[in-house]
Structures are given as C-alpha cells and as structure tokens.
C-alpha cells in the first residue's frame, strides 16, 4: 500500500491510500535492484538521472516515450535503435541508418497528450468496464469506488455532511479490488495476457485463472 501523506494530497482531505498490485510491485522491485546495482542510496523509488533527487523533467521524459512508441509502431530494427542511440563521430553508414530511422519515427503520427491524461484513461476505462460481443457494457466500476481510488470528492450530495466515517478504511478493500481488475485489464491490453473467465460480482469483476 502506497500511503500519500495529507500534506502531499491535492484535496487536503487527509492521507490517500493507493493499493499496489503485484505488477506495480514488480516494477518497484526491479527499480530497487537496479539502484542497488548502481550503488544509489537515496531510497527514492523514482529518482532523477543523478540518483539523489526526485524524478523531474517530465516534458523530456514524455518526448522519449513518444519516440519509443513511434519506433515500435514503425517496427524499427535493433540496428536502427542502436544507430539512434549512437553519438559522437559516426561512420557514414551509421549516420545514414540513423537519419532513415529518425525519418521513419517522424512519419508516424501521434496525438498530443499530457501525463495527466493517464488519469483520464484510467477513469474512462474503469467506467467502460467490461463489454459483451455486441459492445454493450456489462459491468462498470462503481462511481464512488472510482472516486475514492483517484482521490476525488465522493458525490454523496447532502448526505455527505452527515457522514463522519473513515473513508480510507471503508474503501480500502474495494479500491484494491478495482486496482487488481485494472492491472489485469492493462496487462491484457499491453501484453495480450488472457485472464480467463470473467465473472460479474456485485462490486467488481473477478477473473478466474
């Protein structure tokens, strides 16, 4: 569980709990092992290139990601990727390969986007949920659970002023269920992982493996 302290939470409504799935933990473990191998001791999960300050330069990072995505869409070879990464004085054939590879990347159209758009994607996918062969929605993430997950104010109307319960405790398990569903959904999208039979439950979709 990632716990964001109250002073770092946007709506200042208290701490915010973010359940971490096994896929997310795998990424963090890989980063930890890499940092240990490099001798980095800051303890930061996502440090900058110097290793001792928090990650920054999102615009440059997004540009690198855009290039990587375009390169995948252009089906660049390993040789072409090596030529792009090459620097300094290059042999004529390497310069030629690099120029042609960069031209392939530039020829791939990509829509403008922001890092914050990832939240739009998450919310939209969760609300669209699961669909049948006819394209009809068979399950959608409950709105209050989704709002609790992304730390938006839960739209309970006038009833909210009478509710003095612990929101984090109330939604802890339901948020974890939703994040586990999203993890399976995301892996299915990016890796083609099939989760098996989809079973509709009252609060969340569970997948039997």
mmCIF file of C-alpha atoms in Angstrom:
data_model
loop_
_atom_site.group_PDB
_atom_site.id
_atom_site.type_symbol
_atom_site.label_atom_id
_atom_site.label_comp_id
_atom_site.label_asym_id
_atom_site.label_seq_id
_atom_site.Cartn_x
_atom_site.Cartn_y
_atom_site.Cartn_z
ATOM 1 C CA UNK A 1 0.000 0.000 0.000
ATOM 2 C CA UNK A 2 1.331 3.412 -1.007
ATOM 3 C CA UNK A 3 0.216 5.979 1.563
ATOM 4 C CA UNK A 4 0.344 9.604 0.404
ATOM 5 C CA UNK A 5 0.561 11.906 3.454
ATOM 6 C CA UNK A 6 -2.047 14.616 3.954
ATOM 7 C CA UNK A 7 0.386 17.443 3.160
ATOM 8 C CA UNK A 8 1.027 15.940 -0.296
ATOM 9 C CA UNK A 9 -2.626 15.257 -1.137
ATOM 10 C CA UNK A 10 -4.218 17.687 -3.570
ATOM 11 C CA UNK A 11 -7.602 17.989 -1.856
ATOM 12 C CA UNK A 12 -6.030 18.093 1.650
ATOM 13 C CA UNK A 13 -8.766 15.780 2.930
ATOM 14 C CA UNK A 14 -6.285 13.547 4.743
ATOM 15 C CA UNK A 15 -3.993 10.722 3.730
ATOM 16 C CA UNK A 16 -4.679 8.883 0.486
ATOM 17 C CA UNK A 17 -4.145 5.135 0.194
ATOM 18 C CA UNK A 18 -3.132 3.694 -3.174
ATOM 19 C CA UNK A 19 -3.256 -0.130 -3.343
ATOM 20 C CA UNK A 20 -0.272 -1.554 -5.231
ATOM 21 C CA UNK A 21 -0.875 -4.619 -7.389
ATOM 22 C CA UNK A 22 1.697 -7.334 -7.942
ATOM 23 C CA UNK A 23 2.538 -5.839 -11.353
ATOM 24 C CA UNK A 24 3.239 -2.461 -9.745
ATOM 25 C CA UNK A 25 5.330 -4.080 -7.014
ATOM 26 C CA UNK A 26 7.332 -5.975 -9.652
ATOM 27 C CA UNK A 27 8.277 -2.644 -11.252
ATOM 28 C CA UNK A 28 9.328 -1.191 -7.904
ATOM 29 C CA UNK A 29 11.377 -4.304 -7.092
ATOM 30 C CA UNK A 30 13.129 -4.105 -10.467
ATOM 31 C CA UNK A 31 13.951 -0.443 -9.874
ATOM 32 C CA UNK A 32 15.237 -1.189 -6.361
ATOM 33 C CA UNK A 33 17.537 -3.936 -7.640
ATOM 34 C CA UNK A 34 18.802 -1.672 -10.427
ATOM 35 C CA UNK A 35 19.514 1.159 -7.990
ATOM 36 C CA UNK A 36 21.303 -1.244 -5.638
ATOM 37 C CA UNK A 37 23.453 -2.436 -8.545
ATOM 38 C CA UNK A 38 24.305 1.168 -9.393
ATOM 39 C CA UNK A 39 25.106 1.966 -5.783
ATOM 40 C CA UNK A 40 22.326 4.549 -5.439
ATOM 41 C CA UNK A 41 21.349 5.046 -1.803
ATOM 42 C CA UNK A 42 18.792 7.878 -1.865
ATOM 43 C CA UNK A 43 15.904 5.493 -1.190
ATOM 44 C CA UNK A 44 13.821 7.208 -3.871
ATOM 45 C CA UNK A 45 11.577 4.896 -5.885
ATOM 46 C CA UNK A 46 11.800 7.127 -8.973
ATOM 47 C CA UNK A 47 14.935 9.283 -8.786
ATOM 48 C CA UNK A 48 16.239 11.699 -11.395
ATOM 49 C CA UNK A 49 19.227 10.811 -13.568
ATOM 50 C CA UNK A 50 21.564 11.963 -10.789
ATOM 51 C CA UNK A 51 20.033 9.378 -8.468
ATOM 52 C CA UNK A 52 19.763 11.607 -5.403
ATOM 53 C CA UNK A 53 16.817 13.877 -6.251
ATOM 54 C CA UNK A 54 13.180 13.093 -7.171
ATOM 55 C CA UNK A 55 12.339 12.480 -10.813
ATOM 56 C CA UNK A 56 11.834 15.642 -12.878
ATOM 57 C CA UNK A 57 11.856 16.804 -16.485
ATOM 58 C CA UNK A 58 8.539 15.222 -17.425
ATOM 59 C CA UNK A 59 8.464 17.003 -20.801
ATOM 60 C CA UNK A 60 11.739 15.394 -21.852
ATOM 61 C CA UNK A 61 10.658 12.026 -20.488
ATOM 62 C CA UNK A 62 7.395 12.221 -22.433
ATOM 63 C CA UNK A 63 9.338 13.060 -25.609
ATOM 64 C CA UNK A 64 11.472 9.941 -25.091
ATOM 65 C CA UNK A 65 8.343 7.864 -24.541
ATOM 66 C CA UNK A 66 6.758 9.292 -27.705
ATOM 67 C CA UNK A 67 9.878 8.373 -29.664
ATOM 68 C CA UNK A 68 9.868 4.840 -28.241
ATOM 69 C CA UNK A 69 6.181 4.366 -29.098
ATOM 70 C CA UNK A 70 6.662 5.710 -32.615
ATOM 71 C CA UNK A 71 9.682 3.476 -33.068
ATOM 72 C CA UNK A 72 7.649 0.428 -32.057
ATOM 73 C CA UNK A 73 4.865 1.443 -34.437
ATOM 74 C CA UNK A 74 7.456 1.878 -37.209
ATOM 75 C CA UNK A 75 8.878 -1.598 -36.406
ATOM 76 C CA UNK A 76 12.459 -0.325 -36.128
ATOM 77 C CA UNK A 77 15.149 -2.991 -36.045
ATOM 78 C CA UNK A 78 17.694 -3.308 -33.245
ATOM 79 C CA UNK A 79 20.318 -1.938 -35.613
ATOM 80 C CA UNK A 80 18.192 1.154 -36.211
ATOM 81 C CA UNK A 81 17.691 1.639 -32.474
ATOM 82 C CA UNK A 82 21.453 1.362 -31.904
ATOM 83 C CA UNK A 83 22.094 3.988 -34.569
ATOM 84 C CA UNK A 84 19.632 6.373 -32.877
ATOM 85 C CA UNK A 85 21.373 5.923 -29.528
ATOM 86 C CA UNK A 86 24.815 6.360 -31.069
ATOM 87 C CA UNK A 87 26.604 9.660 -30.508
ATOM 88 C CA UNK A 88 29.887 11.333 -31.302
ATOM 89 C CA UNK A 89 31.692 10.853 -34.609
ATOM 90 C CA UNK A 90 29.676 8.319 -36.587
ATOM 91 C CA UNK A 91 30.625 6.306 -39.618
ATOM 92 C CA UNK A 92 28.823 7.362 -42.820
ATOM 93 C CA UNK A 93 26.692 4.193 -42.887
ATOM 94 C CA UNK A 94 25.664 4.713 -39.262
ATOM 95 C CA UNK A 95 24.698 8.315 -39.954
ATOM 96 C CA UNK A 96 22.647 7.129 -42.921
ATOM 97 C CA UNK A 97 20.878 4.455 -40.854
ATOM 98 C CA UNK A 98 20.220 6.943 -38.060
ATOM 99 C CA UNK A 99 18.759 9.533 -40.431
ATOM 100 C CA UNK A 100 16.486 6.964 -42.062
ATOM 101 C CA UNK A 101 15.341 5.591 -38.679
ATOM 102 C CA UNK A 102 14.532 9.069 -37.361
ATOM 103 C CA UNK A 103 12.609 9.794 -40.559
ATOM 104 C CA UNK A 104 10.528 6.654 -40.005
ATOM 105 C CA UNK A 105 9.736 7.820 -36.470
ATOM 106 C CA UNK A 106 8.739 11.305 -37.608
ATOM 107 C CA UNK A 107 6.425 9.788 -40.240
ATOM 108 C CA UNK A 108 4.329 8.102 -37.514
ATOM 109 C CA UNK A 109 1.510 10.438 -36.390
ATOM 110 C CA UNK A 110 0.809 10.665 -32.670
ATOM 111 C CA UNK A 111 -1.791 12.721 -30.842
ATOM 112 C CA UNK A 112 -0.666 15.380 -28.389
ATOM 113 C CA UNK A 113 -1.091 14.270 -24.801
ATOM 114 C CA UNK A 114 -0.114 15.152 -21.232
ATOM 115 C CA UNK A 115 0.999 12.972 -18.335
ATOM 116 C CA UNK A 116 -2.258 13.941 -16.592
ATOM 117 C CA UNK A 117 -4.183 12.310 -19.453
ATOM 118 C CA UNK A 118 -3.282 8.952 -17.921
ATOM 119 C CA UNK A 119 -5.860 9.701 -15.223
ATOM 120 C CA UNK A 120 -8.439 10.353 -17.953
ATOM 121 C CA UNK A 121 -7.576 6.978 -19.492
ATOM 122 C CA UNK A 122 -7.842 5.168 -16.160
ATOM 123 C CA UNK A 123 -11.194 6.710 -15.220
ATOM 124 C CA UNK A 124 -12.671 6.153 -18.683
ATOM 125 C CA UNK A 125 -11.532 2.525 -18.882
ATOM 126 C CA UNK A 126 -12.874 1.782 -15.400
ATOM 127 C CA UNK A 127 -16.241 3.351 -16.195
ATOM 128 C CA UNK A 128 -16.433 1.469 -19.507
ATOM 129 C CA UNK A 129 -15.542 -1.697 -17.598
ATOM 130 C CA UNK A 130 -16.397 -4.917 -19.402
ATOM 131 C CA UNK A 131 -18.476 -5.334 -22.543
ATOM 132 C CA UNK A 132 -20.066 -8.199 -24.423
ATOM 133 C CA UNK A 133 -19.657 -9.153 -28.079
ATOM 134 C CA UNK A 134 -22.322 -6.608 -29.049
ATOM 135 C CA UNK A 135 -20.348 -3.783 -27.454
ATOM 136 C CA UNK A 136 -22.806 -3.373 -24.579
ATOM 137 C CA UNK A 137 -21.393 -2.542 -21.148
ATOM 138 C CA UNK A 138 -21.925 -5.498 -18.821
ATOM 139 C CA UNK A 139 -20.041 -4.094 -15.831
ATOM 140 C CA UNK A 140 -18.803 -0.647 -14.837
ATOM 141 C CA UNK A 141 -16.707 0.395 -11.860
ATOM 142 C CA UNK A 142 -18.966 1.832 -9.118
ATOM 143 C CA UNK A 143 -18.624 5.602 -9.222
ATOM 144 C CA UNK A 144 -17.932 6.033 -5.517
ATOM 145 C CA UNK A 145 -15.188 3.386 -5.560
ATOM 146 C CA UNK A 146 -13.583 5.027 -8.576
ATOM 147 C CA UNK A 147 -13.774 8.455 -6.947
ATOM 148 C CA UNK A 148 -12.145 7.090 -3.799
ATOM 149 C CA UNK A 149 -9.430 5.425 -5.875
ATOM 150 C CA UNK A 150 -8.421 8.616 -7.738
ATOM 151 C CA UNK A 151 -8.974 10.724 -4.600
ATOM 152 C CA UNK A 152 -11.853 12.787 -5.945
ATOM 153 C CA UNK A 153 -14.592 14.028 -3.650
ATOM 154 C CA UNK A 154 -17.259 11.353 -3.355
ATOM 155 C CA UNK A 155 -20.505 12.756 -4.702
ATOM 156 C CA UNK A 156 -22.838 11.839 -1.852
ATOM 157 C CA UNK A 157 -24.859 15.040 -2.029
ATOM 158 C CA UNK A 158 -26.287 16.486 1.178
ATOM 159 C CA UNK A 159 -25.757 13.122 2.914
ATOM 160 C CA UNK A 160 -22.012 13.768 2.881
ATOM 161 C CA UNK A 161 -22.255 16.339 5.682
ATOM 162 C CA UNK A 162 -23.731 13.681 7.976
ATOM 163 C CA UNK A 163 -21.052 11.093 7.196
ATOM 164 C CA UNK A 164 -18.119 11.179 9.628
ATOM 165 C CA UNK A 165 -16.743 7.717 8.891
ATOM 166 C CA UNK A 166 -13.201 6.737 7.882
ATOM 167 C CA UNK A 167 -13.279 6.861 4.079
ATOM 168 C CA UNK A 168 -9.880 5.164 3.706
ATOM 169 C CA UNK A 169 -10.921 2.188 5.829
ATOM 170 C CA UNK A 170 -14.317 1.994 4.157
ATOM 171 C CA UNK A 171 -12.930 1.806 0.625
ATOM 172 C CA UNK A 172 -9.608 0.056 1.268
ATOM 173 C CA UNK A 173 -10.650 -3.389 0.055
ATOM 174 C CA UNK A 174 -12.889 -2.126 -2.747
ATOM 175 C CA UNK A 175 -10.118 0.091 -4.100
ATOM 176 C CA UNK A 176 -7.766 -2.877 -4.060
ATOM 177 C CA UNK A 177 -10.309 -4.978 -5.969
ATOM 178 C CA UNK A 178 -10.633 -2.242 -8.587
ATOM 179 C CA UNK A 179 -6.854 -1.863 -8.943
ATOM 180 C CA UNK A 180 -6.458 -5.627 -9.316
ATOM 181 C CA UNK A 181 -9.096 -5.563 -12.074
ATOM 182 C CA UNK A 182 -7.301 -2.665 -13.769
ATOM 183 C CA UNK A 183 -3.971 -4.478 -13.528
ATOM 184 C CA UNK A 184 -5.401 -7.487 -15.370
ATOM 185 C CA UNK A 185 -7.095 -5.224 -17.911
ATOM 186 C CA UNK A 186 -3.909 -3.244 -18.552
ATOM 187 C CA UNK A 187 -1.741 -6.341 -18.915
ATOM 188 C CA UNK A 188 -4.284 -7.741 -21.351
ATOM 189 C CA UNK A 189 -4.043 -4.549 -23.417
ATOM 190 C CA UNK A 190 -0.259 -4.215 -23.492
ATOM 191 C CA UNK A 191 0.830 -7.848 -23.377
ATOM 192 C CA UNK A 192 -2.133 -9.833 -24.622
ATOM 193 C CA UNK A 193 -2.419 -11.627 -21.285
ATOM 194 C CA UNK A 194 -5.683 -13.501 -21.018
ATOM 195 C CA UNK A 195 -7.213 -13.659 -17.566
ATOM 196 C CA UNK A 196 -9.699 -16.461 -18.171
ATOM 197 C CA UNK A 197 -13.400 -16.382 -17.430
ATOM 198 C CA UNK A 198 -14.882 -13.028 -16.443
ATOM 199 C CA UNK A 199 -17.389 -13.299 -13.619
ATOM 200 C CA UNK A 200 -19.616 -10.344 -12.700
ATOM 201 C CA UNK A 201 -19.693 -9.690 -8.966
ATOM 202 C CA UNK A 202 -21.673 -7.042 -7.046
ATOM 203 C CA UNK A 203 -18.710 -4.697 -6.594
ATOM 204 C CA UNK A 204 -16.032 -5.801 -9.001
ATOM 205 C CA UNK A 205 -15.177 -8.215 -11.770
ATOM 206 C CA UNK A 206 -13.067 -11.157 -10.635
ATOM 207 C CA UNK A 207 -11.220 -13.265 -13.192
ATOM 208 C CA UNK A 208 -10.647 -16.952 -12.647
ATOM 209 C CA UNK A 209 -7.312 -18.207 -13.937
#
